[in-house]
XYZ file of N, CA and C in Angstrom:
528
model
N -1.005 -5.816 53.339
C -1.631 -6.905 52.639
C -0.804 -8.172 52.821
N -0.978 -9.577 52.597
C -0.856 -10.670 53.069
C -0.366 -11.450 51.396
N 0.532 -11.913 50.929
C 1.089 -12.335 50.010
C 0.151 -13.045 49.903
N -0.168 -13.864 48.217
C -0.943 -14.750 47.433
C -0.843 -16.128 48.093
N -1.556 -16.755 48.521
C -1.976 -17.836 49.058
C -1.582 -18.930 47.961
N -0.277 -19.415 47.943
C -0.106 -20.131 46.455
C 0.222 -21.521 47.177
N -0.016 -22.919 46.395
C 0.508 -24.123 46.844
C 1.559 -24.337 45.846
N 1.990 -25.887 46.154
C 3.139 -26.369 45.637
C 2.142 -26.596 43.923
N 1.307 -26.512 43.824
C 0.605 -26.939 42.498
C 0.955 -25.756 41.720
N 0.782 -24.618 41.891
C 0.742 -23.215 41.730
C 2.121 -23.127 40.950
N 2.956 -23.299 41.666
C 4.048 -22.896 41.308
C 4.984 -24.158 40.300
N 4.530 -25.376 40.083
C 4.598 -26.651 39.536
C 4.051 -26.305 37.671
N 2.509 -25.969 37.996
C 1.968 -26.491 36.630
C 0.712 -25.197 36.246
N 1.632 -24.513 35.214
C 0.851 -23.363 34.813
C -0.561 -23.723 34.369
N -1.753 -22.495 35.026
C -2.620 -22.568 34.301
C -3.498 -22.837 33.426
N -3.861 -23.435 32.022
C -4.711 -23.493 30.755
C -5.329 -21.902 30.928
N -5.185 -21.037 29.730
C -5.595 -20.094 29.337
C -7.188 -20.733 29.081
N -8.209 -19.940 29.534
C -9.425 -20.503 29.517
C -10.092 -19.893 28.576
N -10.018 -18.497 28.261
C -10.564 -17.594 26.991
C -10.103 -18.522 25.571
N -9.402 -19.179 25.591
C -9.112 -19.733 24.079
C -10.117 -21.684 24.029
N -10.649 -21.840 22.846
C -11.213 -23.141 23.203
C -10.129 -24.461 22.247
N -9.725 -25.384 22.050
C -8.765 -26.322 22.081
C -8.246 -25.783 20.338
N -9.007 -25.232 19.790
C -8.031 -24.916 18.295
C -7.774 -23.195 18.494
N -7.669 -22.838 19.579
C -6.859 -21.483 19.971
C -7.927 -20.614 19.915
N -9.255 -20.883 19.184
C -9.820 -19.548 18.887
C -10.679 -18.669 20.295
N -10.966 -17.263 20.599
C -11.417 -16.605 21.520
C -12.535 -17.287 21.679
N -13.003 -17.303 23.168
C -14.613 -18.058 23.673
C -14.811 -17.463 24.990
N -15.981 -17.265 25.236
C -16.497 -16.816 26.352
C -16.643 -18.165 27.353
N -16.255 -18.058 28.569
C -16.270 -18.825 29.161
C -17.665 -19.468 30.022
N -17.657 -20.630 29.649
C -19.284 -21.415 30.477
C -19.343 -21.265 32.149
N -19.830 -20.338 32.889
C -19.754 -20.458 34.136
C -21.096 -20.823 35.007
N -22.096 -21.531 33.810
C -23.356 -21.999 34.097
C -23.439 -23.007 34.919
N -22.219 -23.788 35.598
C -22.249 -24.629 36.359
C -21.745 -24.317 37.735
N -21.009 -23.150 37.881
C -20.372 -23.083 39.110
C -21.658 -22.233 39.740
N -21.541 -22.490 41.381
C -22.221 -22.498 42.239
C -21.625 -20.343 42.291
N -22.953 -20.038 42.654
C -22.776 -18.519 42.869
C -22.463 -17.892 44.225
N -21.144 -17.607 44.791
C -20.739 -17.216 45.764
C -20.426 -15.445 45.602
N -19.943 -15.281 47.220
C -19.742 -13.850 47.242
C -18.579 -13.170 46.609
N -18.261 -12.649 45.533
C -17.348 -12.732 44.918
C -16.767 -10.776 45.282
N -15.971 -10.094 45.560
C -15.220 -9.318 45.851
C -13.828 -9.060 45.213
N -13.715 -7.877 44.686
C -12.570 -7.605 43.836
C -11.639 -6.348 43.894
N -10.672 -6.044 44.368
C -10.007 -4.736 44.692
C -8.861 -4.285 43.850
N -8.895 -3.217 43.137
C -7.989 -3.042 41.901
C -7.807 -1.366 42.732
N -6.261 -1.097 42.095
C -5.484 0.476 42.331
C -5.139 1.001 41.240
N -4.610 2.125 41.319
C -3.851 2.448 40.090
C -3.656 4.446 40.664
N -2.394 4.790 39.672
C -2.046 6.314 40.507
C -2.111 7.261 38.756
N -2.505 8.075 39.435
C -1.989 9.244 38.462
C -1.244 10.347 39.078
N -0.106 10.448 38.075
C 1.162 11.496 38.395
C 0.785 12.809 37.683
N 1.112 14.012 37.861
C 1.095 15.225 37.736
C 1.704 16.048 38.293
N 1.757 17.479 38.026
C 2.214 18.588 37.903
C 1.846 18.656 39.674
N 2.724 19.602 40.453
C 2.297 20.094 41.493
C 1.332 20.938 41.155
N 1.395 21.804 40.612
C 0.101 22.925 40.314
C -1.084 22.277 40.212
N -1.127 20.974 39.193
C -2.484 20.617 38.681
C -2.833 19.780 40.056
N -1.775 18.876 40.823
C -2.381 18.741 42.213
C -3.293 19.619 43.027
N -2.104 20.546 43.243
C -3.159 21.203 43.937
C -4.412 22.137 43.784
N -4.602 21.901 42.453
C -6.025 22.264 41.506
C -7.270 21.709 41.698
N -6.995 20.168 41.778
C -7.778 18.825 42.269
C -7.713 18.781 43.756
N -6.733 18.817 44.424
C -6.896 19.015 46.156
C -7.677 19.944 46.829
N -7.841 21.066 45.904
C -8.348 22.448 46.806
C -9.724 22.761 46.205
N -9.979 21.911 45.024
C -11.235 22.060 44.233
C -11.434 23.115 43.317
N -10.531 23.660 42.595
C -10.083 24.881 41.832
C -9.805 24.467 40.508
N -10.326 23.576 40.073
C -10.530 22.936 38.559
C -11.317 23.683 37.901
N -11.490 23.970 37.055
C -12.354 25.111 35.930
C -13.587 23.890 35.647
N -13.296 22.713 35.616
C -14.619 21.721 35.379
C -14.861 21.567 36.449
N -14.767 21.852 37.797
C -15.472 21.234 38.721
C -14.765 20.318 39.455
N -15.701 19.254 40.410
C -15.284 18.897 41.445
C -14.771 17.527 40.514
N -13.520 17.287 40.315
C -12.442 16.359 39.814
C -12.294 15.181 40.254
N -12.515 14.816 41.552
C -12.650 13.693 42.279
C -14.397 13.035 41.868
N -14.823 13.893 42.228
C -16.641 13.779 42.443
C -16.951 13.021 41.220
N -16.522 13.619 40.180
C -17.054 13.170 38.597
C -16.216 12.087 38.363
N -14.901 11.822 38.865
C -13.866 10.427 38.857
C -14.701 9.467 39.286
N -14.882 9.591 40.341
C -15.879 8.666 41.368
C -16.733 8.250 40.821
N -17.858 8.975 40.164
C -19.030 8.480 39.207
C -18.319 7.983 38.041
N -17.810 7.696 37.508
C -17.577 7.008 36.055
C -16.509 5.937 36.500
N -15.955 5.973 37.902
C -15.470 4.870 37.892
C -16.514 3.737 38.418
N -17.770 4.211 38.972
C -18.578 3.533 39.346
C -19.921 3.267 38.181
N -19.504 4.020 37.038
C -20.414 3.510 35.565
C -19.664 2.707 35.014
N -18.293 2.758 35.183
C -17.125 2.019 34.500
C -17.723 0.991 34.628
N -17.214 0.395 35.910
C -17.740 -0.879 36.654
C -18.689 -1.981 36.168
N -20.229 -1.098 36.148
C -21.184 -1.175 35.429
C -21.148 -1.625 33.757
N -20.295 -1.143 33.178
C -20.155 -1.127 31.792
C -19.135 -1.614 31.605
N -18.765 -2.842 31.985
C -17.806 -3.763 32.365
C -17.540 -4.176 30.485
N -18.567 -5.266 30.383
C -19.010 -5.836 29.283
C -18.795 -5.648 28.539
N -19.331 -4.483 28.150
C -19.612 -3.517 27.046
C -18.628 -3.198 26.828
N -17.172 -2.997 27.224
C -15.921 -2.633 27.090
C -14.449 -3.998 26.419
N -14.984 -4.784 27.525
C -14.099 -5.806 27.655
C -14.849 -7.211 26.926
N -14.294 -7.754 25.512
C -15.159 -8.576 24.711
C -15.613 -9.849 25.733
N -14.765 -10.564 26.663
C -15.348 -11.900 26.681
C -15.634 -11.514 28.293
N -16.065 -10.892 28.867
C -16.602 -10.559 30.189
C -17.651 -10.711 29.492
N -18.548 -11.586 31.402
C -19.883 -11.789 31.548
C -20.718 -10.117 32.166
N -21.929 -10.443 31.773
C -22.592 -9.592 32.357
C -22.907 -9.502 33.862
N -22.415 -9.124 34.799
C -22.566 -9.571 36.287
C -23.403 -8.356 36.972
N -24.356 -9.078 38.052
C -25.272 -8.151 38.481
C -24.498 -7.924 40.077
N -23.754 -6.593 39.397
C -22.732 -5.892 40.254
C -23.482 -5.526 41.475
N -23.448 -5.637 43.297
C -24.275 -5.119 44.188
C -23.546 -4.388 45.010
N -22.015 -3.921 44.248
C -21.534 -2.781 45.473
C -20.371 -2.130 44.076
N -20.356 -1.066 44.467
C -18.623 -0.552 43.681
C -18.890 0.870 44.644
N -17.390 0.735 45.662
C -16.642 1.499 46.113
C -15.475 2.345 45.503
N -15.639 3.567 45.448
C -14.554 4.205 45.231
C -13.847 4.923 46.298
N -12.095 5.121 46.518
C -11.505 5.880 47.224
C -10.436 6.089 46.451
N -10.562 7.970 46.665
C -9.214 8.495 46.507
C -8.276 8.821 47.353
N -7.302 8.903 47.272
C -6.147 8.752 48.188
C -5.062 10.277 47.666
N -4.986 11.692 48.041
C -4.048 12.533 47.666
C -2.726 11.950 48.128
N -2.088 12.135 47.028
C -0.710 11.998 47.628
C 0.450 13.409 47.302
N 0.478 14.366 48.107
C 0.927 15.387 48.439
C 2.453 15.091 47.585
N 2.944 14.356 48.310
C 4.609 14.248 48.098
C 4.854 13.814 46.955
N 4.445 13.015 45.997
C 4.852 12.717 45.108
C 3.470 13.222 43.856
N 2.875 14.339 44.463
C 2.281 15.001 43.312
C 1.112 13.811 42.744
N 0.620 13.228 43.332
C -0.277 11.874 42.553
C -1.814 11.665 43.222
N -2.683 11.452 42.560
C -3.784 10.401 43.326
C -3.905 9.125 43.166
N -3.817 8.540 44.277
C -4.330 6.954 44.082
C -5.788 6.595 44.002
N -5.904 5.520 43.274
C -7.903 5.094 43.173
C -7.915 4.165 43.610
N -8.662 3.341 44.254
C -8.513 2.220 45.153
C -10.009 1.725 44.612
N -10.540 0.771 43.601
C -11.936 0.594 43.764
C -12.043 -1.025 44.160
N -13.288 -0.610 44.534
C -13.662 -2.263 45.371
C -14.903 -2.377 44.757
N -15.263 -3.810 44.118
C -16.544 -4.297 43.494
C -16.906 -5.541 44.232
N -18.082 -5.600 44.063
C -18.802 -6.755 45.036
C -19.824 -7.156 44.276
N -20.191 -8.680 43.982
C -21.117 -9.290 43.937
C -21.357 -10.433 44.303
N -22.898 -11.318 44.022
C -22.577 -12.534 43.842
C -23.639 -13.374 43.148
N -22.180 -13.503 42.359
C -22.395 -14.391 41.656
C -21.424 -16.318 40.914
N -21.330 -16.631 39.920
C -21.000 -17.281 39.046
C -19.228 -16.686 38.532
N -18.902 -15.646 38.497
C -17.888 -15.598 38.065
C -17.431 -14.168 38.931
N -15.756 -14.160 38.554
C -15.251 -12.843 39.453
C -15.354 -11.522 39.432
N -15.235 -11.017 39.890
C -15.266 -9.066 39.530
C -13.875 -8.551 39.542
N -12.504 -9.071 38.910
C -12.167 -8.539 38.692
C -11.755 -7.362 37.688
N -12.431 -7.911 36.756
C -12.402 -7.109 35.386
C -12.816 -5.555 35.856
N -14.032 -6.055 36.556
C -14.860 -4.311 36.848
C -14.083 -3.845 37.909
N -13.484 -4.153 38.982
C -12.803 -3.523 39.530
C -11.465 -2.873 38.757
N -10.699 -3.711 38.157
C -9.593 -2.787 37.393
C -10.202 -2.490 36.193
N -11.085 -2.111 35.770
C -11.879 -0.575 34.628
C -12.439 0.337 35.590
N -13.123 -0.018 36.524
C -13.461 1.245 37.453
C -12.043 2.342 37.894
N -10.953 1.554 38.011
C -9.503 2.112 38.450
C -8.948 3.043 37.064
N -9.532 2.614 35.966
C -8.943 2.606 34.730
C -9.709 3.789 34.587
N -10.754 3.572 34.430
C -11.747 4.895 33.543
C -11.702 6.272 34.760
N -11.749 5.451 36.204
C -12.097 6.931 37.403
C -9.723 7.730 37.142
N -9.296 6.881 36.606
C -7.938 7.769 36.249
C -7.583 8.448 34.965
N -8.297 7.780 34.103
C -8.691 8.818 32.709
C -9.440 9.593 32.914
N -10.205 9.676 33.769
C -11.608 11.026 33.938
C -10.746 12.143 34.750
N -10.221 11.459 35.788
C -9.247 12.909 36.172
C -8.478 12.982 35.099
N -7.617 12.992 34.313
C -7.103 13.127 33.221
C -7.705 13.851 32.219
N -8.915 14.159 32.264
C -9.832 14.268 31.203
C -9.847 15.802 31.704
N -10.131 15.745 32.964
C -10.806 16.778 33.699
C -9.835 18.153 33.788
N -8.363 18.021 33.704
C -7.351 18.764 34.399
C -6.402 18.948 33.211
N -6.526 18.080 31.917
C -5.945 18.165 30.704
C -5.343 19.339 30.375
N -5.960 20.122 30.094
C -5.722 21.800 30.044
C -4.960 22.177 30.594
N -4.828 21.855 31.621
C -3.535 22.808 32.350
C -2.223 21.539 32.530
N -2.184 20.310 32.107
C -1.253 19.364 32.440
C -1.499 18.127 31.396
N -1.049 18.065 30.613
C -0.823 16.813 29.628
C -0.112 15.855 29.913
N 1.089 16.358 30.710
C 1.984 15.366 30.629
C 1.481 14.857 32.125
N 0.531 14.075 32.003
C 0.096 13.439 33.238
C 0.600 12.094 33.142
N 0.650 10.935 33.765
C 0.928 9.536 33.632
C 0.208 8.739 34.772
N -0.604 8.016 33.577
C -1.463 6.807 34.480
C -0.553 5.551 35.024
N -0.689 4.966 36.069
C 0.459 4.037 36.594
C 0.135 2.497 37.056
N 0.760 1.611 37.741
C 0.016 1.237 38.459
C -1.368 0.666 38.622
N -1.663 0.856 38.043
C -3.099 0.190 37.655
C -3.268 -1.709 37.512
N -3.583 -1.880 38.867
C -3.391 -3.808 39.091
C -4.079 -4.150 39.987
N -4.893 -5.824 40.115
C -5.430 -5.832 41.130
C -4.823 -6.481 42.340
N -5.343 -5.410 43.539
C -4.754 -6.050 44.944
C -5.279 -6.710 45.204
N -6.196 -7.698 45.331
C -7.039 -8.344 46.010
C -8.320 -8.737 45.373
N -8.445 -10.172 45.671
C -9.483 -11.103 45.061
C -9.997 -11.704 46.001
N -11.550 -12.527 46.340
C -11.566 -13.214 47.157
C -13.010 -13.927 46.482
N -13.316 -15.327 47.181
C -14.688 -15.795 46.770
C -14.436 -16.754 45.128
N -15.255 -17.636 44.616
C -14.578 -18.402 44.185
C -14.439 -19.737 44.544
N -13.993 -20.758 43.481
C -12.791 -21.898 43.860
C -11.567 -21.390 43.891
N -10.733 -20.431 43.378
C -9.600 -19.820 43.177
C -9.250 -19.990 44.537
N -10.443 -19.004 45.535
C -10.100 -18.698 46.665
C -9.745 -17.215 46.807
N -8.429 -17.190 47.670
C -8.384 -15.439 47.893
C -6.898 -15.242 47.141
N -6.739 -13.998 46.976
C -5.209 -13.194 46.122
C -5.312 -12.282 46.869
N -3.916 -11.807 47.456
C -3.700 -10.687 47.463
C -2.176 -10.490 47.260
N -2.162 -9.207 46.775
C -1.008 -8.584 45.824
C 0.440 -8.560 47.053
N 1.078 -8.880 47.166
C 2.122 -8.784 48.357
C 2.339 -7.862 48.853
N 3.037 -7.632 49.826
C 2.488 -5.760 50.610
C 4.069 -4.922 49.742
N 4.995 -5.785 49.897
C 6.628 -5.063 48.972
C 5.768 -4.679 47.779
N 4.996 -4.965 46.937
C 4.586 -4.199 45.824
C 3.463 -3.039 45.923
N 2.470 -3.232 47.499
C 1.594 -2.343 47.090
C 2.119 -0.827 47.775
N 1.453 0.121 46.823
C 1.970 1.578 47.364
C 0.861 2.266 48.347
């Protein structure tokens, strides 16, 4: 991945928090004026476990079933149910959510990699990191029984694009 595209402004003169309106209180943000582009959003995140319960989920030997399969779907309802989760997210008419899992043998983990796509008025990142969020609690959910001491990780987004913002991506020294 390709470090954050930042100018001398960037690094000069922080932000305005935009969720708050001038006497601090929470507000949904007006995005009734910006022009609707292709907006794309890529969020990760790992879950750690037991070698055993790995290879429970690798070989498909889960007592619930296929562990990935059912991750996959709820990280892709997640997505969907963006809103409904997260108070000042818009309702966005989501037209892609990708999921990939990634085994990682050696260090006992899966990675989730989801990618959301639309376009519209405002970004997808929100739904991309809850799709990452909910498809790593569902394996969690799924494998509980035999491994508690699981740990969700990692969970951030790599990559933004579309916008005035423009593009983000997460620097490659941080991504795993």
């Amino acid at each position: 991945m390709i470090a954050p595209a930042m100018g001398k402004k960037d690094l000069e003169t922080p932000r305005a928090l935009t969720h708050f309106d001038a006497r601090g209180s929470a507000r949904m943000v007006d995005v009734g004026a910006k022009p609707a582009t292709r907006r794309v959003a890529v969020a990760s995140g790992r879950i750690v476990m037991q070698p055993a319960t790995f290879s429970l989920i690798s070989t498909g030997g889960a007592k619930k079933g296929d562990v990935l399969g059912v991750a996959r779907v709820a990280a892709i309802q997640a997505a969907k149910r963006t809103p409904d989760l997260i108070p000042l997210a818009h309702p966005i008419a989501i037209t892609r959510v990708g999921v990939e899992f990634i085994l990682q043998k050696e260090s006992s983990s899966v990675r989730i990699v989801a990618t959301v796509e639309c376009r519209g008025q405002t970004g997808v990142e929100m739904e991309a990191l809850t799709a990452a969020a909910a498809g790593l609690l569902t394996v969690y959910d799924m494998v509980k029984a035999v491994d508690r001491g699981m740990t969700l990780t990692d969970i951030r987004l790599e990559e933004k694009r579309g916008g005035k913002s423009g593009v983000y991506r997460r620097p490659a020294a941080s991504a795993r």
